[in-house]
XYZ file of C-alpha atoms in Angstrom:
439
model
C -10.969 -3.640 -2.961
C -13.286 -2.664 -0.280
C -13.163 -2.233 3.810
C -15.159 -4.353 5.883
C -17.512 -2.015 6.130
C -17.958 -0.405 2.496
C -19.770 -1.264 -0.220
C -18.925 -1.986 -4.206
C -22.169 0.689 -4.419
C -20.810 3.584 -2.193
C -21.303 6.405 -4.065
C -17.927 7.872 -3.351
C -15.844 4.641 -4.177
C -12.953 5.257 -6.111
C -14.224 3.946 -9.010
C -16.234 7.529 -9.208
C -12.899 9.295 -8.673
C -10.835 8.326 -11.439
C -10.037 11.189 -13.702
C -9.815 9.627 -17.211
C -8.121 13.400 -18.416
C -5.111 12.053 -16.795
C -4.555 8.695 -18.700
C -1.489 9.596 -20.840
C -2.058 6.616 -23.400
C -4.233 4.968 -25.265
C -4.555 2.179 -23.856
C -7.972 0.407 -22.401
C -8.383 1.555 -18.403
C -11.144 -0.490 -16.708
C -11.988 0.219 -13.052
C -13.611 -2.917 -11.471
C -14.607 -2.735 -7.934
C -14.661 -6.171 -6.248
C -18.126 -7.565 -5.028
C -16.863 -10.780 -3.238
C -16.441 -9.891 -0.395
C -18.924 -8.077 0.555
C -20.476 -9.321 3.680
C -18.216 -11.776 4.729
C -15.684 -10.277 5.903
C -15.704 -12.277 9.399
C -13.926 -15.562 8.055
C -10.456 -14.553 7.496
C -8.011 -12.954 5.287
C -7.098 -15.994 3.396
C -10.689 -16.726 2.338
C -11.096 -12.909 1.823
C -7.875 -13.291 -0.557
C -8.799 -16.304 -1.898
C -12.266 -15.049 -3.390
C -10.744 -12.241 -4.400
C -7.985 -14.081 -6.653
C -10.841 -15.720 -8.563
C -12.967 -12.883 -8.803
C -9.784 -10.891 -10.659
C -8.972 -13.965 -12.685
C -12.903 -14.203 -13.714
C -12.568 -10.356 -14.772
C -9.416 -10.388 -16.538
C -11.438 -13.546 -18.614
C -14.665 -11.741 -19.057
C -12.837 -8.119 -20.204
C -10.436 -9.486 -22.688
C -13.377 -11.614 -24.333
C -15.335 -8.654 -24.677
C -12.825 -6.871 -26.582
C -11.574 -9.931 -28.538
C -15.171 -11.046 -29.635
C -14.252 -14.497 -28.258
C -16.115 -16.798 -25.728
C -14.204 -18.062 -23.137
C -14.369 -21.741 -24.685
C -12.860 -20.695 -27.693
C -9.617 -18.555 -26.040
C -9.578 -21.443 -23.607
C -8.752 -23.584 -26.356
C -7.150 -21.683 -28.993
C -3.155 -21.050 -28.715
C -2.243 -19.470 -31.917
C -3.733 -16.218 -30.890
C -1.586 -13.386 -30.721
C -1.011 -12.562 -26.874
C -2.811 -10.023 -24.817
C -1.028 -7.978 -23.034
C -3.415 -6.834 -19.584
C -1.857 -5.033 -16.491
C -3.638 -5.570 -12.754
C -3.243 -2.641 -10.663
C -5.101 -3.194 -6.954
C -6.177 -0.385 -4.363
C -7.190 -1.746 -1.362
C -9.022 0.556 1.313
C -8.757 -0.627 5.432
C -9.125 -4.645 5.284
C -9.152 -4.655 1.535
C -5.278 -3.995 1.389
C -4.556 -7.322 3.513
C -7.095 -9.334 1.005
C -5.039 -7.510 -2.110
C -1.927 -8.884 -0.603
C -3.326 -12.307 -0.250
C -4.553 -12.294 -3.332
C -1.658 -11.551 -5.767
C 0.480 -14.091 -3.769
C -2.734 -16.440 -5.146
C -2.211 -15.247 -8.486
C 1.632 -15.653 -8.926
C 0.465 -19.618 -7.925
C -2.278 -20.064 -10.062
C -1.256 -18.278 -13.272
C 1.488 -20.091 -15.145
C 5.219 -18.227 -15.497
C 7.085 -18.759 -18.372
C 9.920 -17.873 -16.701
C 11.172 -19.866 -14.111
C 12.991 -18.562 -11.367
C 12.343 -15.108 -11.809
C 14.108 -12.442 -9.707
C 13.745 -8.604 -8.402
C 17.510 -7.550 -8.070
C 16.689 -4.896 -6.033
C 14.521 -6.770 -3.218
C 16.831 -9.921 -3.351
C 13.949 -12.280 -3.535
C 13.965 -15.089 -5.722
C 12.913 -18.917 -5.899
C 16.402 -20.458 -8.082
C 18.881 -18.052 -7.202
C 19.058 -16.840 -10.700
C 19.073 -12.770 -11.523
C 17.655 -11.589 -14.632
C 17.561 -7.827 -15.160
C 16.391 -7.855 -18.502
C 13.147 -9.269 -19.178
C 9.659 -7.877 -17.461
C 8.045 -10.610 -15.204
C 4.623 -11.681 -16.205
C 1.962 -14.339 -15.579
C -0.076 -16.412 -18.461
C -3.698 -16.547 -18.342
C -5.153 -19.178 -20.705
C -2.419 -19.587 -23.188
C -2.213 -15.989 -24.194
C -3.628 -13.634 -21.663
C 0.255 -12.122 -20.432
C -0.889 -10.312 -17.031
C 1.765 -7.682 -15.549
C 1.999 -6.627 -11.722
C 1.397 -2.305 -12.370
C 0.754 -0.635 -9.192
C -0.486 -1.764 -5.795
C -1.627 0.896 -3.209
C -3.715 0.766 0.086
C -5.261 3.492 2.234
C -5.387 2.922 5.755
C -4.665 -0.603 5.755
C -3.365 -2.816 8.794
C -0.605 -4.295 7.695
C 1.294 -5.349 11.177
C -2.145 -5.846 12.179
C -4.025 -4.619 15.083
C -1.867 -6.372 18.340
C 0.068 -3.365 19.872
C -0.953 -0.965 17.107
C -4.871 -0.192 19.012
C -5.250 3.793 19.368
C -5.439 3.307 23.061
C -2.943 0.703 24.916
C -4.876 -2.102 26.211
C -3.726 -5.328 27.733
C -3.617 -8.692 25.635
C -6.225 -10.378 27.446
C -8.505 -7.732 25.751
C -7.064 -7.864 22.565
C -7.742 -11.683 22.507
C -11.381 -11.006 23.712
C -11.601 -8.345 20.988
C -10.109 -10.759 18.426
C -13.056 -13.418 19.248
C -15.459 -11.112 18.932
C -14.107 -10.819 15.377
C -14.592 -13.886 14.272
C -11.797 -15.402 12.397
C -10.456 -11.985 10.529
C -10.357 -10.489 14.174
C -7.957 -13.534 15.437
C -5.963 -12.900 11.830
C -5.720 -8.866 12.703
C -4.605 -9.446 16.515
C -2.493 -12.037 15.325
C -3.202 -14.856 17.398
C -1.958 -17.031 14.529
C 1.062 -16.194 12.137
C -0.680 -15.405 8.774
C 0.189 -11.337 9.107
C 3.920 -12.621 9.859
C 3.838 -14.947 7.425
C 2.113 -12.465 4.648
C 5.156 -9.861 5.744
C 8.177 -12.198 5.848
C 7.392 -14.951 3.414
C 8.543 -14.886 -0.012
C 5.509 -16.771 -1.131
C 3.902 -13.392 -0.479
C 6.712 -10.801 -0.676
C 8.265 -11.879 -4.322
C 4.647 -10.913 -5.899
C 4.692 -7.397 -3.907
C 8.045 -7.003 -5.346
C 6.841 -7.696 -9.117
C 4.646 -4.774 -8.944
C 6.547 -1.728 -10.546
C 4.860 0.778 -7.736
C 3.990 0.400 -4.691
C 2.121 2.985 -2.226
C 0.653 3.745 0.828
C -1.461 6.082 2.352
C -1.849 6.357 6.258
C -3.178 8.868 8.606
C -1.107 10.706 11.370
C -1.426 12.190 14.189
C -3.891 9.889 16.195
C -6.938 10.348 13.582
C -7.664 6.895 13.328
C -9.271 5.137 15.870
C -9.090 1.454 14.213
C -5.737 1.524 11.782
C -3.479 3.973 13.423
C -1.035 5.113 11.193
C 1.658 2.817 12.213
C 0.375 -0.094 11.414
C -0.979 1.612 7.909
C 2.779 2.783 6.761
C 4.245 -0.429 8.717
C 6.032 1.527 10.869
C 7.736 0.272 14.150
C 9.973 1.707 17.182
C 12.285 -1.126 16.607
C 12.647 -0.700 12.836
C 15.861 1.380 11.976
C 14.462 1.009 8.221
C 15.634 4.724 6.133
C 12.840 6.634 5.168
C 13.881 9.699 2.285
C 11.004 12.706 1.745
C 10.329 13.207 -1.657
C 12.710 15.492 -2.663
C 15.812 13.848 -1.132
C 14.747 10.364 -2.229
C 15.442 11.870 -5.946
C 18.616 12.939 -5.324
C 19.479 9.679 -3.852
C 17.669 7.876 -6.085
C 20.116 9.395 -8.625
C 23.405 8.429 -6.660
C 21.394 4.829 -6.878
C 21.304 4.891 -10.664
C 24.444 6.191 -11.170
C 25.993 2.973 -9.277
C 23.882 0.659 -10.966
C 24.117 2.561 -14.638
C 28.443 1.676 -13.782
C 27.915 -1.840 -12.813
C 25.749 -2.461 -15.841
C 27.908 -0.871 -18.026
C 30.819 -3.090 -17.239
C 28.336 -6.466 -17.781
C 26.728 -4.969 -21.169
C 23.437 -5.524 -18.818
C 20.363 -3.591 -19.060
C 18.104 -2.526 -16.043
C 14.594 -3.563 -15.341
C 13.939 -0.160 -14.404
C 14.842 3.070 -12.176
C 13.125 2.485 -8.484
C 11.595 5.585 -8.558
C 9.737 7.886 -11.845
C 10.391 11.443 -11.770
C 7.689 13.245 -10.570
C 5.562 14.719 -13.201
C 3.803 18.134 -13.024
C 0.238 17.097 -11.757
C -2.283 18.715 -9.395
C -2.617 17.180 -5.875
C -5.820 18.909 -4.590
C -5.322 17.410 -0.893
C -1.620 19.454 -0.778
C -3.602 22.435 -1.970
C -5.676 21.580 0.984
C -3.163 21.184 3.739
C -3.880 17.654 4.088
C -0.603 16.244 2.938
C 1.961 15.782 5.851
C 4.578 14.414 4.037
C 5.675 11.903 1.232
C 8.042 9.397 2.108
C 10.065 6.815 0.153
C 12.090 3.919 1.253
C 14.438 2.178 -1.169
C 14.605 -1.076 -2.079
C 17.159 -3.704 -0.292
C 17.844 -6.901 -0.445
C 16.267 -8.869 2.166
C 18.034 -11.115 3.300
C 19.975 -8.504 5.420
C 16.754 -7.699 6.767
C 16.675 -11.268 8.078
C 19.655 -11.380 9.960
C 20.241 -11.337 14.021
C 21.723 -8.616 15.601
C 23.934 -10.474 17.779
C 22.852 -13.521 17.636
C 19.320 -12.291 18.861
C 15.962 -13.396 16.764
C 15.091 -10.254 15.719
C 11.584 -8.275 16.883
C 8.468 -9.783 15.078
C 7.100 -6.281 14.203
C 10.344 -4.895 13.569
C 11.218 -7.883 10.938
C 7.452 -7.205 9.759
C 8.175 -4.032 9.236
C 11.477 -4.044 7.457
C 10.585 -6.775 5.165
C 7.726 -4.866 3.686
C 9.908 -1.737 3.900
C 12.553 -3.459 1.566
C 10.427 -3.687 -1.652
C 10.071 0.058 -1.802
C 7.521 2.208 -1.148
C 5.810 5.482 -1.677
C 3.945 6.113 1.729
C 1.727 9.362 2.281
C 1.012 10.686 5.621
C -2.544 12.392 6.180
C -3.653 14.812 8.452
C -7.091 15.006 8.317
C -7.693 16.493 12.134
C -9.179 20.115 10.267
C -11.647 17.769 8.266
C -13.368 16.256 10.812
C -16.726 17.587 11.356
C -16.818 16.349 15.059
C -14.645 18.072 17.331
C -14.647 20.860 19.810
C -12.322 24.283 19.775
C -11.198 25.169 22.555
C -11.861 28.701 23.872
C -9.148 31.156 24.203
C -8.001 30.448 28.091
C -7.816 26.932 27.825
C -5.524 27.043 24.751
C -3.364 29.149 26.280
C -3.156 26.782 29.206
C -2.816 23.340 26.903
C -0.059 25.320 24.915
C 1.695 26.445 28.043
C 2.345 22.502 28.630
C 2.685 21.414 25.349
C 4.739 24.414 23.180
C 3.520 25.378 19.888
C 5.836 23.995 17.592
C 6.103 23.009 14.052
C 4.464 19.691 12.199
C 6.976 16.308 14.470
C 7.228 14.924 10.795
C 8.294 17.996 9.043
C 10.964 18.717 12.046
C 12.458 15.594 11.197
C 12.870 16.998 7.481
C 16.448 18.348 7.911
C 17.599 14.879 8.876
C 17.693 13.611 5.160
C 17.453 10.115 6.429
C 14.708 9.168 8.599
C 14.287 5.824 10.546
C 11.184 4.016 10.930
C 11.199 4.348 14.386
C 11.686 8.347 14.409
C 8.493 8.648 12.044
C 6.398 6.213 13.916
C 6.916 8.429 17.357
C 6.584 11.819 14.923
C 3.468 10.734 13.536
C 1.610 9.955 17.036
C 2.144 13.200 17.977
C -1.196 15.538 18.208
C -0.064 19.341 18.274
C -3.223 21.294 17.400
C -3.755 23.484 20.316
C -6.617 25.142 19.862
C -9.222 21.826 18.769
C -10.091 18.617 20.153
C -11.129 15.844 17.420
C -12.841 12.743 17.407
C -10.323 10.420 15.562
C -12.528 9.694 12.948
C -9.810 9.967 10.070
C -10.528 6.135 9.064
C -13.728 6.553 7.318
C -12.887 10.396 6.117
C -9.886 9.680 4.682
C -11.405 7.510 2.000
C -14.532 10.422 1.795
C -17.043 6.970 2.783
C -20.485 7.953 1.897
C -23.599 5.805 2.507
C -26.093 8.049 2.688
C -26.540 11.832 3.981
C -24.972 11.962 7.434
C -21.553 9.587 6.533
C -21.755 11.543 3.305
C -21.039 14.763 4.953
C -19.114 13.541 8.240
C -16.683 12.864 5.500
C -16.963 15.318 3.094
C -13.060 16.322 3.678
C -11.629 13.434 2.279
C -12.558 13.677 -1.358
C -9.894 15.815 -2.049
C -7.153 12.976 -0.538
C -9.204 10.630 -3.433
C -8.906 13.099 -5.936
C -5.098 13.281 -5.198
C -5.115 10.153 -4.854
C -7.134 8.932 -8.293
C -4.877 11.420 -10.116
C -1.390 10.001 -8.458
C -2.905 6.154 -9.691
C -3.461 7.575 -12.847
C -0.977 8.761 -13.768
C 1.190 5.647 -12.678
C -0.805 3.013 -13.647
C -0.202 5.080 -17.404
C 3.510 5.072 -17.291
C 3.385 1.186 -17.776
C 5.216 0.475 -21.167
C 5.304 -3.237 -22.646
């Protein structure tokens, strides 16, 4: 799913950067990039999700006649069939993350679920209070179409929106004017209406999020983008206590985790869903090779409705509850540093880095520092990645368009040259995932 300002035909779209070396079964992969909304981005998110719903639904029709040799009147009206089994993975890029999210919440209404009251026991969301641990959630698509949640990732999306999360501080009265301007998305992203709250605290949108079996998000730090900061793009906030594990840590907890839950199902003869987190597997990441890579964070999945409560007796912060919510269906979130990669910038000569470093000491990466701590809370990471340490060059933050390599055309084309290695990471990471899905 595309920004507001790409294009289904930009040639660097991520439907050129899938790797198809790294599908690990044999199973059909089909990369669709959506077309509906592509120049009307102005009316809102819900219309933006809306289209987008029917344009997935129309796909998932047109792709499985194709291979079945059937019309669509025919598997309309024909239920003896055997079922089809089709998995919907969704990358959104910038705006196209908050039309995903929409949009699944639109699916999980219109497709039909043959089994009521379903449940993620790890996120604590469900619509009958029931649990069921041992059956995969899926939606029905004419009779025998059975579609499965997979993976759902954004890069540099805006998902607390744009109100207090603008590179540079500016008052409300301009952020209302701004949001005008904008048309209808604009008043959505500044939130001078409650659909971003809603989208972040409802479980009308939350229980789909949590039937996905990954989710992930990629941000960039360190003040390189000028219109999604990286807050807002990991859903970070400075009144969010929300645990945050680096990669390496989140394993090891993630093993305490299943060593609880592998004793509690023991003693009820239960069997799990699945483990929150898949070992990582031995694959290249060219934009680590590169430098690019800050750090990988998880956070675990909670239930929510601790996430919901006061703190004494208080209504808890809107951003902060935004924040948390999303936080509780577990992610994967990737922090990018793509300050080396942009073309525009200035370095600064040799006296005046010595001056800038003589007020601000050299010291190492704020989000690495914070590496020793285990545990890191939302808030910690949110100040670590506004931090801009690079003493000796000045950059245009520019990291919104690079970090997706945008191309349209020679000049964007090479302005953002230095993000096709975060893609190829990136195409190889969704690969590999969206393979490890087993009926």
């Amino acid at each position: 799913v595309n920004s507001a300002t790409s294009k289904p035909r930009d040639p660097r779209s991520s439907k050129n950067e899938i790797p198809s070396q790294h599908v690990q079964n044999a199973s059909t992969f089909i990369v669709h990039n959506a077309v509906c909304n592509e120049g009307r981005t102005d009316d809102g998110i819900k219309k933006g999700g809306e289209r987008l719903a029917n344009e997935i639904i129309n796909v998932i029709r047109q792709e499985v006649n194709q291979r079945t040799g059937l019309d669509g009147t025919n598997l309309n009206n024909t239920s003896s069939k055997n079922p089809v089994d089709v998995t919907i993975s969704v990358v959104g890029n910038s705006l196209g993350g908050l039309y995903g999210r929409y949009a699944i919440a639109r699916l999980a209404e219109i497709l039909v679920s043959p089994q009521p009251g379903p449940r993620n026991h790890a996120s604590g969301i469900d619509s009958e209070g029931e649990a069921d641990r041992t059956e995969k959630i899926y939606f029905v698509l004419d009779d025998n179409i059975r579609v499965h949640f997979n993976v759902f990732c954004t890069t540099a999306s805006p998902h607390l929106g744009c109100a207090n999360h603008t590179y540079i501080t500016i008052p409300r009265v301009a952020e209302i004017g701004v949001a005008y301007a904008l048309g209808e998305t604009g008043r959505d992203l500044f939130r001078l209406n409650d659909l971003l709250q809603t989208m972040a605290t409802s479980p009308r949108f939350l229980r789909p999020l949590a039937l996905f079996r990954k989710r992930i998000a990629y941000a960039n730090a360190f003040g390189t983008d000028f219109p999604v900061p990286g807050s807002t793009a990991a859903f970070l906030d400075r009144n969010s206590d929300y645990p945050h594990y680096f990669d390496e840590d989140f394993e090891e907890a993630n093993d305490e985790i299943m060593e609880g839950i592998g004793r509690e199902l023991e003693s009820s003869n239960d069997t799990a869903i699945s483990t929150p987190i898949q070992r990582k597997n031995d694959l290249s990441c060219p934009a680590a090779e590169k430098g690019l890579v800050v750090a990988t964070l998880y956070t675990p999945q909670s239930d929510l409705e601790e996430e919901f409560k006061t703190e004494n007796g208080h209504k808890r912060n809107d951003l902060a509850l935004m924040s948390s919510s999303l936080d509780a269906l577990g992610w994967k979130k990737i922090f990018i540093d793509m300050r080396k990669e942009i073309p525009i910038g200035a370095t600064l000569p040799t006296p005046l880095a010595a001056i800038k470093s003589k007020f601000e000491p050299v010291e190492t990466c704020p989000v690495r520092k914070l590496k020793p701590n285990r545990v890191v809370e939302s808030r910690a990471l949110a100040d670590a990645i506004s931090h801009s340490n690079k003493m000796d060059r000045i950059t245009l933050p520019l990291g919104h368009n690079a970090i997706c390599a945008f191309s349209r055309g020679a000049v964007s084309t090479k302005m953002n040259s230095g993000g096709r290695s975060v893609m190829d990471s990136l195409a190889i990471d969704l690969v590999n995932e969206i393979s490890l899905w087993k009926a």
